[in-house]
């Protein structure tokens, strides 16, 4: 079964790049893409104004945006984004994973940031367009993919603080290997005791650049302490685990999986939702609930917590070996990856790369 969405795709005009990278240069990048460092030859753009709505959908050469310095996004951070991957299957076909969830989350993020909502079918069509333009950029090796980054900015030239009446939507694409430079090895994470990511009524559930900007200083602290990611607690009590800088978190306790509930301050991750489903399919009990740092410490000490992992589109599923803070550490930095973590990871990627049956109809074909 494959995902079907009634699509009345907008007509995209297409202006091919006059200076695409040569096949040799592209192949050199695809052999070792890293994450987020290289970009394809084209991008998608759609404009929006209060009067005309969404219009002028187009594929154009990848390149710098011309913006007025007074554009609202540059001053008040009225911006949202998404992250998905395009996977090339063994038969050459190109697919993405649950893009309807990204499309709807993009709409929820837009609402929260007072930006216009892009129709789901336009979002889906924009993914097909970028893949059609830059199909040669989709890596074939290992667990490589083409990372798709849809985003929207407020580009009205106006310094008053109110929702902009002009916006622009774009999709750029970047060939991607593992998010963490060490590949799929257990990472240590740093508990931020000083900073929060989101508060009640804030923008924590929206995928907006501002949330990520706020995570950068604590992320720097994490790196200075030898950790790959920062972990945030809830802003109100400072006791409950919230999420990492750019990923959700899961705890494995025997045949039980616990993940913080999406209380309005946590991003409703597509990978998070898929892990919950795959775990339930295996008969594991999944609890979405408050999880305190004390429960984490006690669980590690008593051996009740057998594995911890992070998940997100970019990081897929990444084992967490240890959590560290200014004066504590639980878990061992050199702990091996857990069995449940790695088998869920295998199952998820097998579905994404077409090696296992897509029993939930999560795949969406981009190249037909
Ligand atoms: C993703 O997982 O796609 C994200 O947007 C998170 C970011 C840290 C790359």
Short mmCIF file of C-alpha atoms and ligand atoms in Angstrom, two decimals:
data_model
loop_
_atom_site.label_atom_id
_atom_site.label_comp_id
_atom_site.label_asym_id
_atom_site.label_seq_id
_atom_site.Cartn_x
_atom_site.Cartn_y
_atom_site.Cartn_z
CA UNK A 1 0.00 0.00 0.00
CA UNK A 2 1.28 3.49 -0.71
CA UNK A 3 0.17 6.81 0.63
CA UNK A 4 -2.31 8.57 -1.61
CA UNK A 5 -3.30 12.18 -1.23
CA UNK A 6 -5.81 13.78 -3.56
CA UNK A 7 -3.49 16.11 -5.40
CA UNK A 8 -4.48 19.04 -7.55
CA UNK A 9 -0.88 20.00 -8.04
CA UNK A 10 -0.16 23.60 -8.96
CA UNK A 11 1.54 24.18 -12.31
CA UNK A 12 5.21 24.86 -11.77
CA UNK A 13 7.20 26.81 -14.33
CA UNK A 14 10.68 25.37 -14.83
CA UNK A 15 13.85 27.31 -15.48
CA UNK A 16 16.78 24.88 -15.67
CA UNK A 17 20.16 25.91 -14.31
CA UNK A 18 22.57 27.08 -17.00
CA UNK A 19 25.55 26.03 -14.88
CA UNK A 20 24.80 22.71 -13.17
CA UNK A 21 27.71 20.95 -11.52
CA UNK A 22 29.50 18.49 -13.79
CA UNK A 23 28.80 14.78 -13.30
CA UNK A 24 32.34 14.35 -11.94
CA UNK A 25 31.95 17.12 -9.36
CA UNK A 26 28.54 15.82 -8.33
CA UNK A 27 29.77 12.25 -8.00
CA UNK A 28 32.63 13.39 -5.79
CA UNK A 29 30.11 15.06 -3.47
CA UNK A 30 27.77 12.07 -3.51
CA UNK A 31 30.60 9.74 -2.55
CA UNK A 32 30.96 11.59 0.76
CA UNK A 33 28.07 13.99 1.21
CA UNK A 34 28.32 14.68 4.96
CA UNK A 35 25.22 16.49 6.20
CA UNK A 36 23.89 19.83 4.99
CA UNK A 37 27.06 21.01 3.29
CA UNK A 38 26.26 20.62 -0.41
CA UNK A 39 23.22 21.70 -2.39
CA UNK A 40 21.73 20.61 -5.68
CA UNK A 41 21.44 22.64 -8.87
CA UNK A 42 17.83 23.78 -8.40
CA UNK A 43 15.35 25.02 -5.85
CA UNK A 44 11.58 25.39 -5.70
CA UNK A 45 9.93 28.71 -4.91
CA UNK A 46 6.30 29.77 -4.46
CA UNK A 47 5.26 33.30 -3.53
CA UNK A 48 2.40 34.39 -1.35
CA UNK A 49 0.71 37.71 -0.85
CA UNK A 50 -2.37 38.53 1.15
CA UNK A 51 -4.11 39.71 -2.02
CA UNK A 52 -3.09 37.02 -4.54
CA UNK A 53 -2.61 34.03 -2.23
CA UNK A 54 -0.11 31.39 -3.35
CA UNK A 55 1.20 32.03 -6.86
CA UNK A 56 4.15 31.80 -9.22
CA UNK A 57 5.18 28.23 -8.34
CA UNK A 58 8.50 27.58 -10.04
CA UNK A 59 11.65 25.53 -10.22
CA UNK A 60 14.67 27.77 -10.66
CA UNK A 61 18.43 27.52 -10.45
CA UNK A 62 19.74 27.21 -6.88
CA UNK A 63 21.20 30.51 -5.80
CA UNK A 64 21.19 33.42 -3.34
CA UNK A 65 17.91 35.13 -2.52
CA UNK A 66 17.59 38.82 -3.11
CA UNK A 67 15.98 40.37 -0.08
CA UNK A 68 15.29 43.81 1.18
CA UNK A 69 17.23 44.38 4.42
CA UNK A 70 13.92 45.38 6.04
CA UNK A 71 12.33 41.98 5.30
CA UNK A 72 10.31 40.88 8.32
CA UNK A 73 12.09 37.54 8.69
CA UNK A 74 15.41 39.26 9.24
CA UNK A 75 14.07 41.16 12.21
CA UNK A 76 11.33 39.13 13.85
CA UNK A 77 12.27 35.58 12.79
CA UNK A 78 8.94 34.85 11.12
CA UNK A 79 10.20 31.60 9.60
CA UNK A 80 9.36 27.89 9.62
CA UNK A 81 10.88 24.81 8.05
CA UNK A 82 10.60 21.06 7.54
CA UNK A 83 12.99 18.20 6.95
CA UNK A 84 12.37 15.06 4.86
CA UNK A 85 14.47 12.66 2.87
CA UNK A 86 14.18 11.25 -0.66
CA UNK A 87 15.33 7.63 -0.84
CA UNK A 88 16.37 5.83 -4.00
CA UNK A 89 15.19 2.22 -3.96
CA UNK A 90 17.08 -0.66 -5.56
CA UNK A 91 14.84 -0.53 -8.67
CA UNK A 92 15.74 3.15 -9.19
CA UNK A 93 12.42 4.58 -8.01
CA UNK A 94 12.43 7.55 -5.61
CA UNK A 95 10.32 7.75 -2.47
CA UNK A 96 9.85 9.83 0.61
CA UNK A 97 8.43 8.97 4.00
CA UNK A 98 5.11 10.20 5.43
CA UNK A 99 5.30 13.62 3.75
CA UNK A 100 1.64 14.26 4.59
CA UNK A 101 2.71 14.49 8.24
CA UNK A 102 5.36 17.05 7.39
CA UNK A 103 2.87 18.98 5.26
CA UNK A 104 0.38 19.16 8.10
CA UNK A 105 3.01 20.03 10.68
CA UNK A 106 4.20 22.77 8.32
CA UNK A 107 0.64 24.12 8.36
CA UNK A 108 0.53 24.00 12.18
CA UNK A 109 3.91 25.73 12.36
CA UNK A 110 2.64 28.37 9.91
CA UNK A 111 -0.42 29.02 12.09
CA UNK A 112 1.74 29.46 15.19
CA UNK A 113 4.11 31.85 13.42
CA UNK A 114 1.23 33.78 11.76
CA UNK A 115 2.38 32.71 8.30
CA UNK A 116 0.06 31.53 5.50
CA UNK A 117 -0.71 27.81 5.33
CA UNK A 118 0.57 26.05 2.23
CA UNK A 119 -1.98 23.50 0.93
CA UNK A 120 -0.87 19.90 1.46
CA UNK A 121 -1.00 19.15 -2.28
CA UNK A 122 1.29 22.10 -3.05
CA UNK A 123 3.75 20.91 -0.42
CA UNK A 124 3.75 17.39 -1.93
CA UNK A 125 4.02 18.71 -5.49
CA UNK A 126 6.99 20.87 -4.50
CA UNK A 127 8.86 17.75 -3.32
CA UNK A 128 8.18 15.94 -6.59
CA UNK A 129 9.36 19.00 -8.53
CA UNK A 130 12.72 19.31 -6.78
CA UNK A 131 13.30 15.58 -7.16
CA UNK A 132 12.42 15.72 -10.87
CA UNK A 133 14.84 18.60 -11.39
CA UNK A 134 17.71 17.09 -9.39
CA UNK A 135 17.16 13.33 -9.60
CA UNK A 136 20.84 12.83 -10.40
CA UNK A 137 21.64 14.14 -6.93
CA UNK A 138 19.92 11.34 -5.06
CA UNK A 139 22.67 9.16 -3.61
CA UNK A 140 22.46 5.43 -4.17
CA UNK A 141 24.97 4.13 -1.64
CA UNK A 142 24.52 2.91 1.92
CA UNK A 143 22.11 4.91 4.01
CA UNK A 144 22.55 8.03 1.97
CA UNK A 145 19.59 10.10 0.85
CA UNK A 146 18.64 13.48 -0.53
CA UNK A 147 17.63 15.67 2.41
CA UNK A 148 14.78 17.99 1.43
CA UNK A 149 14.42 21.25 3.28
CA UNK A 150 11.13 23.09 2.69
CA UNK A 151 10.96 26.46 4.44
CA UNK A 152 8.93 29.64 4.49
CA UNK A 153 9.94 33.20 5.28
CA UNK A 154 8.06 36.45 5.78
CA UNK A 155 9.51 38.78 3.17
CA UNK A 156 7.40 41.88 3.48
CA UNK A 157 9.49 45.02 3.70
CA UNK A 158 8.13 46.46 6.93
CA UNK A 159 9.50 47.00 10.42
CA UNK A 160 6.21 47.15 12.30
CA UNK A 161 5.60 44.12 14.48
CA UNK A 162 2.62 42.36 12.88
CA UNK A 163 2.16 39.31 10.65
CA UNK A 164 3.71 40.00 7.26
CA UNK A 165 1.43 40.22 4.23
CA UNK A 166 4.08 38.74 1.92
CA UNK A 167 5.79 35.40 2.29
CA UNK A 168 7.80 33.00 0.18
CA UNK A 169 8.10 29.22 0.29
CA UNK A 170 11.19 27.38 -0.91
CA UNK A 171 12.53 23.85 -1.12
CA UNK A 172 16.24 23.22 -1.29
CA UNK A 173 17.88 19.81 -1.39
CA UNK A 174 21.13 18.47 0.00
CA UNK A 175 22.67 15.02 -0.43
CA UNK A 176 23.06 13.52 3.03
CA UNK A 177 25.03 10.89 4.85
CA UNK A 178 24.84 10.37 8.64
CA UNK A 179 23.88 13.44 10.69
CA UNK A 180 26.56 12.75 13.29
CA UNK A 181 30.07 12.68 11.91
CA UNK A 182 30.82 9.46 13.86
CA UNK A 183 28.05 7.60 11.99
CA UNK A 184 25.62 5.41 13.94
CA UNK A 185 27.56 5.16 17.18
CA UNK A 186 26.23 5.93 20.65
CA UNK A 187 26.48 9.60 21.54
CA UNK A 188 26.78 11.47 24.83
CA UNK A 189 24.35 14.27 25.49
CA UNK A 190 24.62 17.32 27.69
CA UNK A 191 21.88 18.38 30.09
CA UNK A 192 21.33 22.11 29.93
CA UNK A 193 20.56 23.26 33.46
CA UNK A 194 20.62 26.96 32.67
CA UNK A 195 18.60 27.19 29.46
CA UNK A 196 15.19 26.03 28.27
CA UNK A 197 14.08 25.31 24.76
CA UNK A 198 10.40 26.18 25.06
CA UNK A 199 7.85 27.32 27.59
CA UNK A 200 4.10 26.85 28.03
CA UNK A 201 2.27 28.61 25.22
CA UNK A 202 5.51 29.19 23.34
CA UNK A 203 6.65 27.88 19.99
CA UNK A 204 8.10 24.54 21.14
CA UNK A 205 5.77 22.44 18.99
CA UNK A 206 6.40 24.55 15.89
CA UNK A 207 9.33 23.85 13.63
CA UNK A 208 10.65 27.39 13.50
CA UNK A 209 14.20 28.59 13.19
CA UNK A 210 13.93 30.54 16.44
CA UNK A 211 13.70 27.33 18.49
CA UNK A 212 16.92 26.11 16.95
CA UNK A 213 18.63 29.48 17.40
CA UNK A 214 17.80 29.27 21.11
CA UNK A 215 19.44 25.84 21.29
CA UNK A 216 22.78 26.96 19.85
CA UNK A 217 24.38 28.44 22.96
CA UNK A 218 23.56 25.36 25.08
CA UNK A 219 24.63 23.23 22.10
CA UNK A 220 27.99 24.99 22.23
CA UNK A 221 28.19 24.13 25.94
CA UNK A 222 27.40 20.51 25.03
CA UNK A 223 30.21 20.41 22.48
CA UNK A 224 32.65 21.96 24.98
CA UNK A 225 31.83 19.06 27.29
CA UNK A 226 32.37 16.40 24.65
CA UNK A 227 28.66 15.88 23.91
CA UNK A 228 26.95 15.71 20.53
CA UNK A 229 23.58 17.12 21.51
CA UNK A 230 21.97 19.17 24.23
CA UNK A 231 19.05 17.88 26.29
CA UNK A 232 16.40 20.27 27.58
CA UNK A 233 14.11 19.92 30.56
CA UNK A 234 10.68 21.52 30.70
CA UNK A 235 10.84 25.22 31.45
CA UNK A 236 8.24 25.21 34.19
CA UNK A 237 9.41 22.62 36.70
CA UNK A 238 12.89 21.96 35.35
CA UNK A 239 12.34 18.29 36.22
CA UNK A 240 10.83 16.70 33.14
CA UNK A 241 12.73 15.60 30.06
CA UNK A 242 11.60 17.64 27.07
CA UNK A 243 13.67 16.94 23.95
CA UNK A 244 17.14 17.35 22.51
CA UNK A 245 18.27 20.34 20.46
CA UNK A 246 16.88 18.77 17.28
CA UNK A 247 15.54 15.32 18.17
CA UNK A 248 13.01 13.46 20.32
CA UNK A 249 14.13 11.02 22.99
CA UNK A 250 13.02 7.48 23.97
CA UNK A 251 13.79 5.25 26.98
CA UNK A 252 13.69 1.46 26.71
CA UNK A 253 12.73 -0.44 29.85
CA UNK A 254 12.51 -4.10 28.97
CA UNK A 255 9.35 -4.45 26.90
CA UNK A 256 8.30 -0.86 27.54
CA UNK A 257 9.19 2.29 25.65
CA UNK A 258 8.68 5.70 27.24
CA UNK A 259 8.88 9.04 25.46
CA UNK A 260 7.89 12.49 26.73
CA UNK A 261 4.32 13.37 25.81
CA UNK A 262 3.89 16.09 23.18
CA UNK A 263 2.55 18.63 25.62
CA UNK A 264 2.64 21.62 23.30
CA UNK A 265 6.30 22.34 23.90
CA UNK A 266 7.73 19.28 22.12
CA UNK A 267 8.05 18.83 18.39
CA UNK A 268 5.64 16.18 17.08
CA UNK A 269 8.33 14.20 15.29
CA UNK A 270 7.48 12.05 12.27
CA UNK A 271 10.20 9.59 13.26
CA UNK A 272 8.92 9.70 16.84
CA UNK A 273 5.43 8.76 15.67
CA UNK A 274 6.78 6.00 13.42
CA UNK A 275 8.90 4.49 16.22
CA UNK A 276 5.83 4.41 18.46
CA UNK A 277 3.90 2.52 15.77
CA UNK A 278 6.70 0.06 14.98
CA UNK A 279 7.24 -0.63 18.68
CA UNK A 280 3.52 -1.29 19.23
CA UNK A 281 3.50 -3.58 16.19
CA UNK A 282 6.10 -5.69 18.00
CA UNK A 283 4.00 -5.90 21.12
CA UNK A 284 6.05 -3.38 23.10
CA UNK A 285 4.10 -1.11 25.43
CA UNK A 286 4.63 2.54 24.55
CA UNK A 287 3.93 5.27 27.06
CA UNK A 288 3.84 8.93 26.13
CA UNK A 289 4.11 10.64 29.49
CA UNK A 290 6.12 12.89 31.73
CA UNK A 291 9.56 11.49 32.39
CA UNK A 292 11.73 13.07 35.04
CA UNK A 293 15.47 13.32 35.21
CA UNK A 294 15.24 11.51 38.59
CA UNK A 295 13.47 8.60 36.90
CA UNK A 296 16.24 8.51 34.32
CA UNK A 297 18.98 8.45 36.97
CA UNK A 298 17.18 5.82 39.08
CA UNK A 299 16.40 3.74 36.01
CA UNK A 300 20.03 3.66 34.92
CA UNK A 301 21.23 2.90 38.45
CA UNK A 302 18.74 0.09 38.99
CA UNK A 303 19.23 -1.30 35.48
CA UNK A 304 15.55 -0.76 34.68
CA UNK A 305 16.45 1.52 31.78
CA UNK A 306 18.21 -0.72 29.34
CA UNK A 307 18.59 1.68 26.39
CA UNK A 308 18.09 5.33 25.49
CA UNK A 309 17.90 6.72 21.98
CA UNK A 310 17.28 9.92 20.06
CA UNK A 311 15.29 10.14 16.85
CA UNK A 312 14.53 12.58 14.08
CA UNK A 313 14.50 12.69 10.30
CA UNK A 314 18.12 13.76 10.05
CA UNK A 315 19.49 11.52 12.81
CA UNK A 316 17.05 8.62 12.12
CA UNK A 317 17.54 6.68 15.38
CA UNK A 318 20.75 7.34 17.29
CA UNK A 319 21.72 5.48 20.47
CA UNK A 320 22.47 7.59 23.52
CA UNK A 321 25.24 6.21 25.73
CA UNK A 322 25.38 8.79 28.48
CA UNK A 323 23.78 11.97 29.78
CA UNK A 324 26.11 14.44 31.48
CA UNK A 325 25.58 17.61 33.46
CA UNK A 326 27.83 20.05 35.30
CA UNK A 327 28.34 17.66 38.22
CA UNK A 328 26.93 14.28 37.21
CA UNK A 329 26.90 11.63 34.51
CA UNK A 330 24.70 8.61 34.14
CA UNK A 331 25.26 5.83 31.68
CA UNK A 332 28.73 4.98 30.39
CA UNK A 333 30.26 7.02 27.57
CA UNK A 334 31.43 3.84 25.85
CA UNK A 335 28.18 1.89 26.26
CA UNK A 336 27.37 -0.13 23.13
CA UNK A 337 24.26 0.50 21.05
CA UNK A 338 21.22 -1.33 22.42
CA UNK A 339 19.47 -4.17 20.67
CA UNK A 340 15.99 -2.64 20.65
CA UNK A 341 17.38 0.67 19.42
CA UNK A 342 19.28 -0.88 16.56
CA UNK A 343 16.56 -3.27 15.49
CA UNK A 344 13.97 -0.46 15.41
CA UNK A 345 16.47 1.54 13.39
CA UNK A 346 16.97 -1.34 10.99
CA UNK A 347 13.24 -1.86 10.57
CA UNK A 348 12.57 1.82 9.95
CA UNK A 349 15.36 2.22 7.40
CA UNK A 350 14.41 -1.05 5.70
CA UNK A 351 10.94 0.41 5.10
CA UNK A 352 12.34 3.77 3.97
CA UNK A 353 14.77 2.18 1.50
CA UNK A 354 12.20 -0.30 0.18
CA UNK A 355 13.85 -3.38 1.67
CA UNK A 356 10.86 -4.26 3.85
CA UNK A 357 7.13 -4.24 3.34
CA UNK A 358 5.56 -0.82 3.80
CA UNK A 359 2.67 -2.22 5.81
CA UNK A 360 1.41 1.14 7.04
CA UNK A 361 1.47 2.81 3.62
CA UNK A 362 4.07 5.35 4.75
CA UNK A 363 5.99 5.66 1.50
CA UNK A 364 5.12 8.28 -1.10
CA UNK A 365 6.52 8.04 -4.59
CA UNK A 366 8.21 11.21 -5.83
CA UNK A 367 9.33 10.29 -9.33
CA UNK A 368 6.12 9.34 -11.10
C1 LIG B 1 15.45 16.96 11.02
O1 LIG B 1 15.65 15.96 11.72
O2 LIG B 1 15.13 16.88 9.85
C2 LIG B 1 15.60 18.31 11.57
O3 LIG B 1 15.02 19.20 11.07
C3 LIG B 1 16.49 18.53 12.72
C4 LIG B 1 17.73 19.28 12.41
C5 LIG B 1 18.57 19.15 13.64
C6 LIG B 1 18.49 18.81 11.23
#
